[in-house]
PDB file of C-alpha atoms in Angstrom:
ATOM      1  CA  MET A   1     100.052 124.512 116.890  1.00 38.00           C
ATOM      2  CA  GLY A   2      96.736 122.633 117.876  1.00 39.00           C
ATOM      3  CA  LEU A   3      95.820 119.368 115.750  1.00 38.00           C
ATOM      4  CA  ILE A   4      92.440 118.610 114.999  1.00 37.00           C
ATOM      5  CA  GLN A   5      91.855 114.890 114.153  1.00 41.00           C
ATOM      6  CA  ALA A   6      87.980 113.535 112.744  1.00 42.00           C
ATOM      7  CA  ASP A   7      86.908 110.582 114.470  1.00 40.00           C
ATOM      8  CA  PHE A   8      84.462 109.069 113.566  1.00 40.00           C
ATOM      9  CA  GLY A   9      83.636 105.915 111.300  1.00 40.00           C
ATOM     10  CA  ASP A  10      81.257 107.319 108.586  1.00 42.00           C
ATOM     11  CA  VAL A  11      81.062 106.000 104.940  1.00 45.00           C
ATOM     12  CA  GLU A  12      83.989 106.221 103.281  1.00 55.00           C
ATOM     13  CA  ARG A  13      85.294 109.567 103.059  1.00 73.00           C
ATOM     14  CA  ARG A  14      86.865 110.097  99.540  1.00 76.00           C
ATOM     15  CA  SER A  15      88.777 113.497  99.320  1.00 79.00           C
ATOM     16  CA  THR A  16      90.793 115.508  96.099  1.00 75.00           C
ATOM     17  CA  SER A  17      92.536 118.261  95.299  1.00 76.00           C
ATOM     18  CA  ASN A  18      92.720 121.489  97.560  1.00 81.00           C
ATOM     19  CA  SER A  19      89.891 120.134 100.191  1.00 90.00           C
ATOM     20  CA  ALA A  20      92.869 116.562 100.298  1.00 93.00           C
ATOM     21  CA  ASP A  21      95.323 119.328 100.870  1.00 94.00           C
ATOM     22  CA  GLU A  22      93.381 121.357 103.586  1.00 93.00           C
ATOM     23  CA  ALA A  23      92.608 117.093 105.176  1.00 94.00           C
ATOM     24  CA  PHE A  24      95.912 116.542 105.846  1.00 96.00           C
ATOM     25  CA  GLN A  25      97.493 119.694 106.627  1.00 96.00           C
ATOM     26  CA  ARG A  26      94.375 119.508 109.313  1.00 94.00           C
ATOM     27  CA  ILE A  27      95.652 115.942 110.429  1.00 95.00           C
ATOM     28  CA  PHE A  28      98.876 115.238 110.799  1.00 96.00           C
ATOM     29  CA  GLY A  29     100.130 119.131 110.528  1.00 96.00           C
ATOM     30  CA  PHE A  30     102.812 119.319 108.030  1.00 96.00           C
ATOM     31  CA  PRO A  31     101.933 119.979 104.040  1.00 96.00           C
ATOM     32  CA  SER A  32     101.056 117.133 101.618  1.00 96.00           C
ATOM     33  CA  SER A  33     103.283 118.021  99.036  1.00 95.00           C
ATOM     34  CA  VAL A  34     106.105 116.590 101.069  1.00 96.00           C
ATOM     35  CA  ILE A  35     104.914 113.344  99.998  1.00 97.00           C
ATOM     36  CA  ARG A  36     104.750 114.130  95.753  1.00 96.00           C
ATOM     37  CA  GLU A  37     107.970 115.802  96.451  1.00 96.00           C
ATOM     38  CA  SER A  38     109.499 112.706  97.932  1.00 96.00           C
ATOM     39  CA  ALA A  39     107.634 110.347  95.494  1.00 96.00           C
ATOM     40  CA  TRP A  40     109.179 112.780  92.968  1.00 95.00           C
ATOM     41  CA  ARG A  41     113.073 112.862  94.020  1.00 94.00           C
ATOM     42  CA  ALA A  42     112.441 108.782  94.476  1.00 94.00           C
ATOM     43  CA  LEU A  43     111.319 108.459  90.794  1.00 92.00           C
ATOM     44  CA  ARG A  44     114.528 110.572  89.543  1.00 91.00           C
ATOM     45  CA  VAL A  45     116.833 108.192  91.059  1.00 90.00           C
ATOM     46  CA  ALA A  46     115.028 105.166  90.235  1.00 88.00           C
ATOM     47  CA  THR A  47     114.848 106.150  86.399  1.00 83.00           C
ATOM     48  CA  GLY A  48     118.313 106.109  86.769  1.00 75.00           C
ATOM     49  CA  THR A  49     118.812 102.275  88.314  1.00 56.00           C
ATOM     50  CA  ASP A  50     117.112 100.689  85.431  1.00 47.00           C
ATOM     51  CA  GLY A  51     113.801  99.819  82.985  1.00 48.00           C
ATOM     52  CA  VAL A  52     111.724  97.746  85.644  1.00 45.00           C
ATOM     53  CA  HIS A  53     109.185  99.217  87.697  1.00 45.00           C
ATOM     54  CA  SER A  54     108.567  96.545  89.670  1.00 46.00           C
ATOM     55  CA  GLN A  55     108.851  96.738  93.848  1.00 46.00           C
ATOM     56  CA  LEU A  56     110.889  93.742  93.151  1.00 45.00           C
ATOM     57  CA  SER A  57     112.864  94.680  90.448  1.00 50.00           C
ATOM     58  CA  ALA A  58     116.284  96.728  90.900  1.00 49.00           C
ATOM     59  CA  ALA A  59     114.101  99.987  90.366  1.00 52.00           C
ATOM     60  CA  GLY A  60     111.070  99.700  92.491  1.00 64.00           C
ATOM     61  CA  SER A  61     113.459  98.522  95.262  1.00 83.00           C
ATOM     62  CA  LYS A  62     115.373 101.856  95.141  1.00 87.00           C
ATOM     63  CA  PHE A  63     111.948 103.782  94.317  1.00 91.00           C
ATOM     64  CA  TYR A  64     111.116 102.346  97.510  1.00 92.00           C
ATOM     65  CA  HIS A  65     113.799 102.720  99.766  1.00 91.00           C
ATOM     66  CA  GLU A  66     114.358 106.222  98.755  1.00 93.00           C
ATOM     67  CA  PHE A  67     110.825 107.950  98.475  1.00 95.00           C
ATOM     68  CA  VAL A  68     110.612 106.490 101.951  1.00 94.00           C
ATOM     69  CA  SER A  69     113.880 107.985 103.588  1.00 93.00           C
ATOM     70  CA  GLU A  70     112.633 111.041 101.751  1.00 95.00           C
ATOM     71  CA  VAL A  71     109.063 111.309 103.492  1.00 96.00           C
ATOM     72  CA  ARG A  72     110.725 110.180 107.268  1.00 94.00           C
ATOM     73  CA  ALA A  73     113.088 112.653 107.143  1.00 93.00           C
ATOM     74  CA  PHE A  74     111.250 115.505 106.585  1.00 95.00           C
ATOM     75  CA  ILE A  75     108.420 113.934 109.026  1.00 95.00           C
ATOM     76  CA  ASP A  76     111.648 113.811 111.613  1.00 92.00           C
ATOM     77  CA  THR A  77     112.105 117.286 111.767  1.00 94.00           C
ATOM     78  CA  VAL A  78     108.597 118.152 112.986  1.00 95.00           C
ATOM     79  CA  ASP A  79     107.551 119.059 116.035  1.00 93.00           C
ATOM     80  CA  GLU A  80     105.975 116.225 117.487  1.00 94.00           C
ATOM     81  CA  TRP A  81     106.967 113.475 115.173  1.00 96.00           C
ATOM     82  CA  SER A  82     109.750 110.942 115.101  1.00 93.00           C
ATOM     83  CA  ALA A  83     109.998 108.760 112.073  1.00 90.00           C
ATOM     84  CA  ASN A  84     113.441 106.502 114.474  1.00 74.00           C
ATOM     85  CA  CYS A  85     115.557 106.885 110.965  1.00 71.00           C
ATOM     86  CA  SER A  86     117.753 106.007 112.858  1.00 65.00           C
ATOM     87  CA  ASP A  87     116.478 102.498 114.052  1.00 58.00           C
ATOM     88  CA  ASP A  88     114.625 101.853 111.213  1.00 59.00           C
ATOM     89  CA  ASN A  89     112.684  98.305 111.160  1.00 60.00           C
ATOM     90  CA  LYS A  90     113.490  97.901 107.753  1.00 63.00           C
ATOM     91  CA  THR A  91     110.014  95.028 106.974  1.00 67.00           C
ATOM     92  CA  SER A  92     107.891  98.515 108.170  1.00 75.00           C
ATOM     93  CA  PRO A  93     109.264 101.621 107.888  1.00 88.00           C
ATOM     94  CA  ARG A  94     106.968 104.392 109.927  1.00 89.00           C
ATOM     95  CA  ALA A  95     106.615 107.473 111.269  1.00 93.00           C
ATOM     96  CA  TYR A  96     104.759 108.303 114.942  1.00 93.00           C
ATOM     97  CA  ARG A  97     103.207 111.464 116.409  1.00 94.00           C
ATOM     98  CA  SER A  98     103.799 111.851 119.923  1.00 93.00           C
ATOM     99  CA  ASP A  99     100.076 110.741 120.671  1.00 92.00           C
ATOM    100  CA  GLY A 100     100.652 108.207 118.838  1.00 91.00           C
ATOM    101  CA  LEU A 101      99.192 108.524 115.317  1.00 93.00           C
ATOM    102  CA  THR A 102     101.100 106.610 112.697  1.00 93.00           C
ATOM    103  CA  LEU A 103     101.919 106.996 109.552  1.00 95.00           C
ATOM    104  CA  ALA A 104     102.927 103.884 107.362  1.00 94.00           C
ATOM    105  CA  PHE A 105     104.012 103.379 104.206  1.00 94.00           C
ATOM    106  CA  ALA A 106     102.107 100.734 101.094  1.00 94.00           C
ATOM    107  CA  GLN A 107     101.942  99.630  97.416  1.00 94.00           C
ATOM    108  CA  GLY A 108      98.816 100.247  96.160  1.00 96.00           C
ATOM    109  CA  SER A 109      97.135  98.834  92.404  1.00 95.00           C
ATOM    110  CA  PRO A 110      96.590 100.593  89.659  1.00 95.00           C
ATOM    111  CA  ALA A 111      93.225 102.051  91.137  1.00 96.00           C
ATOM    112  CA  THR A 112      95.286 104.267  93.921  1.00 97.00           C
ATOM    113  CA  GLY A 113      94.524 107.934  93.601  1.00 95.00           C
ATOM    114  CA  ASN A 114      91.256 107.741  91.631  1.00 94.00           C
ATOM    115  CA  ILE A 115      88.839 108.605  93.541  1.00 90.00           C
ATOM    116  CA  ASN A 116      86.211 106.012  91.183  1.00 91.00           C
ATOM    117  CA  LYS A 117      87.915 103.654  92.079  1.00 94.00           C
ATOM    118  CA  GLU A 118      88.271 100.961  94.282  1.00 94.00           C
ATOM    119  CA  LEU A 119      91.547 100.709  96.302  1.00 95.00           C
ATOM    120  CA  HIS A 120      93.663  97.204  96.907  1.00 94.00           C
ATOM    121  CA  LEU A 121      97.078  96.609  98.123  1.00 94.00           C
ATOM    122  CA  LYS A 122      99.768  95.215  96.572  1.00 92.00           C
ATOM    123  CA  LYS A 123      99.985  92.800  99.083  1.00 89.00           C
ATOM    124  CA  VAL A 124      98.748  91.935 102.145  1.00 88.00           C
ATOM    125  CA  PRO A 125     100.304  93.974 105.219  1.00 86.00           C
ATOM    126  CA  GLY A 126     103.043  92.735 106.853  1.00 85.00           C
ATOM    127  CA  THR A 127     102.110  91.301 110.637  1.00 85.00           C
ATOM    128  CA  VAL A 128     103.753  94.968 112.649  1.00 83.00           C
ATOM    129  CA  THR A 129     101.604  96.891 110.279  1.00 85.00           C
ATOM    130  CA  LEU A 130      98.169  94.176 111.157  1.00 85.00           C
ATOM    131  CA  LEU A 131      98.501  94.784 114.294  1.00 85.00           C
ATOM    132  CA  GLU A 132      98.886  98.309 114.540  1.00 86.00           C
ATOM    133  CA  LEU A 133      95.882  98.088 112.276  1.00 85.00           C
ATOM    134  CA  GLN A 134      93.919  96.401 114.108  1.00 83.00           C
ATOM    135  CA  GLU A 135      94.391  98.396 117.847  1.00 82.00           C
ATOM    136  CA  LYS A 136      94.314 101.520 115.752  1.00 79.00           C
ATOM    137  CA  ALA A 137      91.332 101.071 113.205  1.00 74.00           C
ATOM    138  CA  PRO A 138      88.997 103.466 113.808  1.00 67.00           C
ATOM    139  CA  ALA A 139      85.421 102.697 115.342  1.00 56.00           C
ATOM    140  CA  LYS A 140      82.112 102.598 113.544  1.00 49.00           C
ATOM    141  CA  GLN A 141      80.794 105.612 115.783  1.00 43.00           C
ATOM    142  CA  ARG A 142      77.572 106.393 113.618  1.00 40.00           C
ATOM    143  CA  GLU A 143      75.376 108.019 115.957  1.00 40.00           C
ATOM    144  CA  LEU A 144      77.691 110.713 116.090  1.00 42.00           C
ATOM    145  CA  SER A 145      78.713 110.972 112.362  1.00 45.00           C
ATOM    146  CA  PHE A 146      78.007 114.903 112.273  1.00 46.00           C
ATOM    147  CA  ASP A 147      80.798 117.382 111.116  1.00 50.00           C
ATOM    148  CA  ALA A 148      79.824 120.172 112.902  1.00 46.00           C
ATOM    149  CA  LEU A 149      81.384 118.083 116.297  1.00 46.00           C
ATOM    150  CA  THR A 150      84.627 116.935 114.433  1.00 46.00           C
ATOM    151  CA  SER A 151      86.308 120.342 115.502  1.00 49.00           C
ATOM    152  CA  MET A 152      85.074 118.793 119.552  1.00 44.00           C
ATOM    153  CA  VAL A 153      86.768 115.443 119.626  1.00 44.00           C
ATOM    154  CA  PRO A 154      89.945 115.004 120.293  1.00 45.00           C
ATOM    155  CA  ALA A 155      92.106 113.007 117.962  1.00 47.00           C
ATOM    156  CA  ARG A 156      92.789 109.324 118.660  1.00 58.00           C
ATOM    157  CA  PRO A 157      95.750 108.121 117.521  1.00 74.00           C
ATOM    158  CA  GLN A 158      95.381 105.982 113.806  1.00 90.00           C
ATOM    159  CA  MET A 159      97.190 104.476 111.435  1.00 93.00           C
ATOM    160  CA  TRP A 160      97.222 105.674 107.730  1.00 96.00           C
ATOM    161  CA  LEU A 161      98.455 104.711 104.732  1.00 96.00           C
ATOM    162  CA  VAL A 162     101.058 106.300 102.059  1.00 97.00           C
ATOM    163  CA  VAL A 163      99.949 104.564  99.382  1.00 97.00           C
ATOM    164  CA  TYR A 164     101.957 104.752  95.838  1.00 97.00           C
ATOM    165  CA  TYR A 165     101.596 102.896  92.531  1.00 96.00           C
ATOM    166  CA  ARG A 166     104.521 103.657  90.153  1.00 94.00           C
ATOM    167  CA  GLU A 167     103.812 103.244  86.589  1.00 90.00           C
ATOM    168  CA  ALA A 168     106.918 104.402  84.537  1.00 85.00           C
ATOM    169  CA  ASP A 169     108.162 107.668  85.220  1.00 89.00           C
ATOM    170  CA  LEU A 170     104.782 107.710  87.120  1.00 94.00           C
ATOM    171  CA  VAL A 171     103.696 107.540  90.757  1.00 96.00           C
ATOM    172  CA  ARG A 172     100.096 108.093  91.562  1.00 97.00           C
ATOM    173  CA  LEU A 173      99.712 108.555  95.736  1.00 97.00           C
ATOM    174  CA  GLU A 174      97.166 109.032  98.393  1.00 97.00           C
ATOM    175  CA  VAL A 175      97.287 108.759 101.985  1.00 97.00           C
ATOM    176  CA  SER A 176      94.371 106.590 103.133  1.00 96.00           C
ATOM    177  CA  LEU A 177      93.007 105.253 106.434  1.00 95.00           C
ATOM    178  CA  PRO A 178      92.015 101.310 106.648  1.00 94.00           C
ATOM    179  CA  ALA A 179      88.557 100.598 108.456  1.00 90.00           C
ATOM    180  CA  GLY A 180      90.238  97.377 109.893  1.00 88.00           C
ATOM    181  CA  VAL A 181      91.204  94.680 108.918  1.00 88.00           C
ATOM    182  CA  ASP A 182      89.608  90.909 108.562  1.00 86.00           C
ATOM    183  CA  SER A 183      91.387  87.803 110.259  1.00 82.00           C
ATOM    184  CA  ASN A 184      93.281  86.741 107.057  1.00 84.00           C
ATOM    185  CA  GLY A 185      94.413  89.774 107.204  1.00 83.00           C
ATOM    186  CA  LYS A 186      93.060  91.639 104.409  1.00 88.00           C
ATOM    187  CA  ILE A 187      92.055  96.082 104.608  1.00 92.00           C
ATOM    188  CA  ILE A 188      88.337  95.824 104.379  1.00 91.00           C
ATOM    189  CA  GLY A 189      88.115  99.171 102.889  1.00 92.00           C
ATOM    190  CA  TRP A 190      88.696 102.161 103.587  1.00 94.00           C
ATOM    191  CA  ASP A 191      87.396 105.281 106.243  1.00 92.00           C
ATOM    192  CA  LYS A 192      89.018 108.256 104.315  1.00 93.00           C
ATOM    193  CA  ARG A 193      91.443 108.520 101.054  1.00 95.00           C
ATOM    194  CA  LEU A 194      92.990 111.566 101.068  1.00 96.00           C
ATOM    195  CA  MET A 195      93.586 111.359  97.229  1.00 96.00           C
ATOM    196  CA  LEU A 196      97.165 113.459  96.490  1.00 96.00           C
ATOM    197  CA  ASP A 197      98.157 114.764  92.464  1.00 94.00           C
ATOM    198  CA  GLU A 198      99.922 112.477  91.092  1.00 94.00           C
ATOM    199  CA  VAL A 199     104.256 112.627  89.810  1.00 94.00           C
ATOM    200  CA  ASN A 200     106.190 112.164  86.933  1.00 92.00           C
ATOM    201  CA  LEU A 201     109.424 113.223  85.441  1.00 87.00           C
ATOM    202  CA  THR A 202     108.182 117.129  83.978  1.00 84.00           C
ATOM    203  CA  ASP A 203     107.468 118.192  87.758  1.00 80.00           C
ATOM    204  CA  GLN A 204     109.515 121.128  88.537  1.00 69.00           C
ATOM    205  CA  PHE A 205     110.219 121.081  92.305  1.00 65.00           C
ATOM    206  CA  VAL A 206     112.333 123.579  93.562  1.00 56.00           C
ATOM    207  CA  GLU A 207     114.739 123.518  96.898  1.00 53.00           C
ATOM    208  CA  ALA A 208     115.285 126.073  99.450  1.00 45.00           C
ATOM    209  CA  ARG A 209     117.887 124.959 102.042  1.00 42.00           C
ATOM    210  CA  ASN A 210     120.469 127.239 103.679  1.00 41.00           C
ATOM    211  CA  ASP A 211     122.901 124.274 103.193  1.00 41.00           C
ATOM    212  CA  GLU A 212     123.204 120.707 102.864  1.00 43.00           C
ATOM    213  CA  ARG A 213     119.880 120.395 104.565  1.00 42.00           C
ATOM    214  CA  GLY A 214     119.540 123.661 106.420  1.00 45.00           C
ATOM    215  CA  GLU A 215     121.070 125.430 109.260  1.00 44.00           C
ATOM    216  CA  ASP A 216     118.109 123.624 111.102  1.00 46.00           C
ATOM    217  CA  GLY A 217     118.472 120.215 109.636  1.00 41.00           C
ATOM    218  CA  VAL A 218     115.099 120.845 107.652  1.00 41.00           C
ATOM    219  CA  ALA A 219     114.815 120.580 104.024  1.00 38.00           C
ATOM    220  CA  VAL A 220     111.889 122.859 102.709  1.00 39.00           C
ATOM    221  CA  ALA A 221     110.627 121.730  99.130  1.00 39.00           C
ATOM    222  CA  ILE A 222     109.082 124.647  97.216  1.00 36.00           C
ATOM    223  CA  SER A 223     106.655 123.258  94.390  1.00 37.00           C
ATOM    224  CA  ALA A 224     106.796 125.591  91.159  1.00 33.00           C
ATOM    225  CA  ARG A 225     102.959 124.037  89.804  1.00 34.00           C
TER     226      ARG A 225
END
């Protein structure tokens, strides 16, 4: 399947609902429901740990690692993608597509998933992530910012962040593309933000599997919503 990724550094673009789902599928080649369902399963596990919700707490750390593990386990089954699950860098887990497109993970602020608020990360990304962000930051090609041309431009490797914010039994989510980082390692803004529906424990997801992970090792999850 051909993957088309718009590659213009334009003003920040924010997508919600169906448009975000369609953009995610076009850019990454698999459905955004993978992110939501992974967050839901991680939330179920973490809420059984204790009632503290900071990422630094036992429950918060459990949520983070379960969430990342679920997302990467699925991505590792997708053609052209590799999550390197057997050789994981615990300090900067990520997944790579064969052309260099990258998905990393970050904890956001209460503005996560809110189209009307400015997104900030909870903390400055690690050194490895910052180096990749500097290398992959989208170029500002404003003179070519025409929607009609996006399908003519091949994908250039970029690093997107799966940003989450957990508050009690609810998780807010978005998958967003940093515009760049400053000399202090702070993200200067966002080129694109794909707002995903939030997740809570009352959501219902039905997992369809042939066996534990499917006969071919692929876990398929279907939202009941």
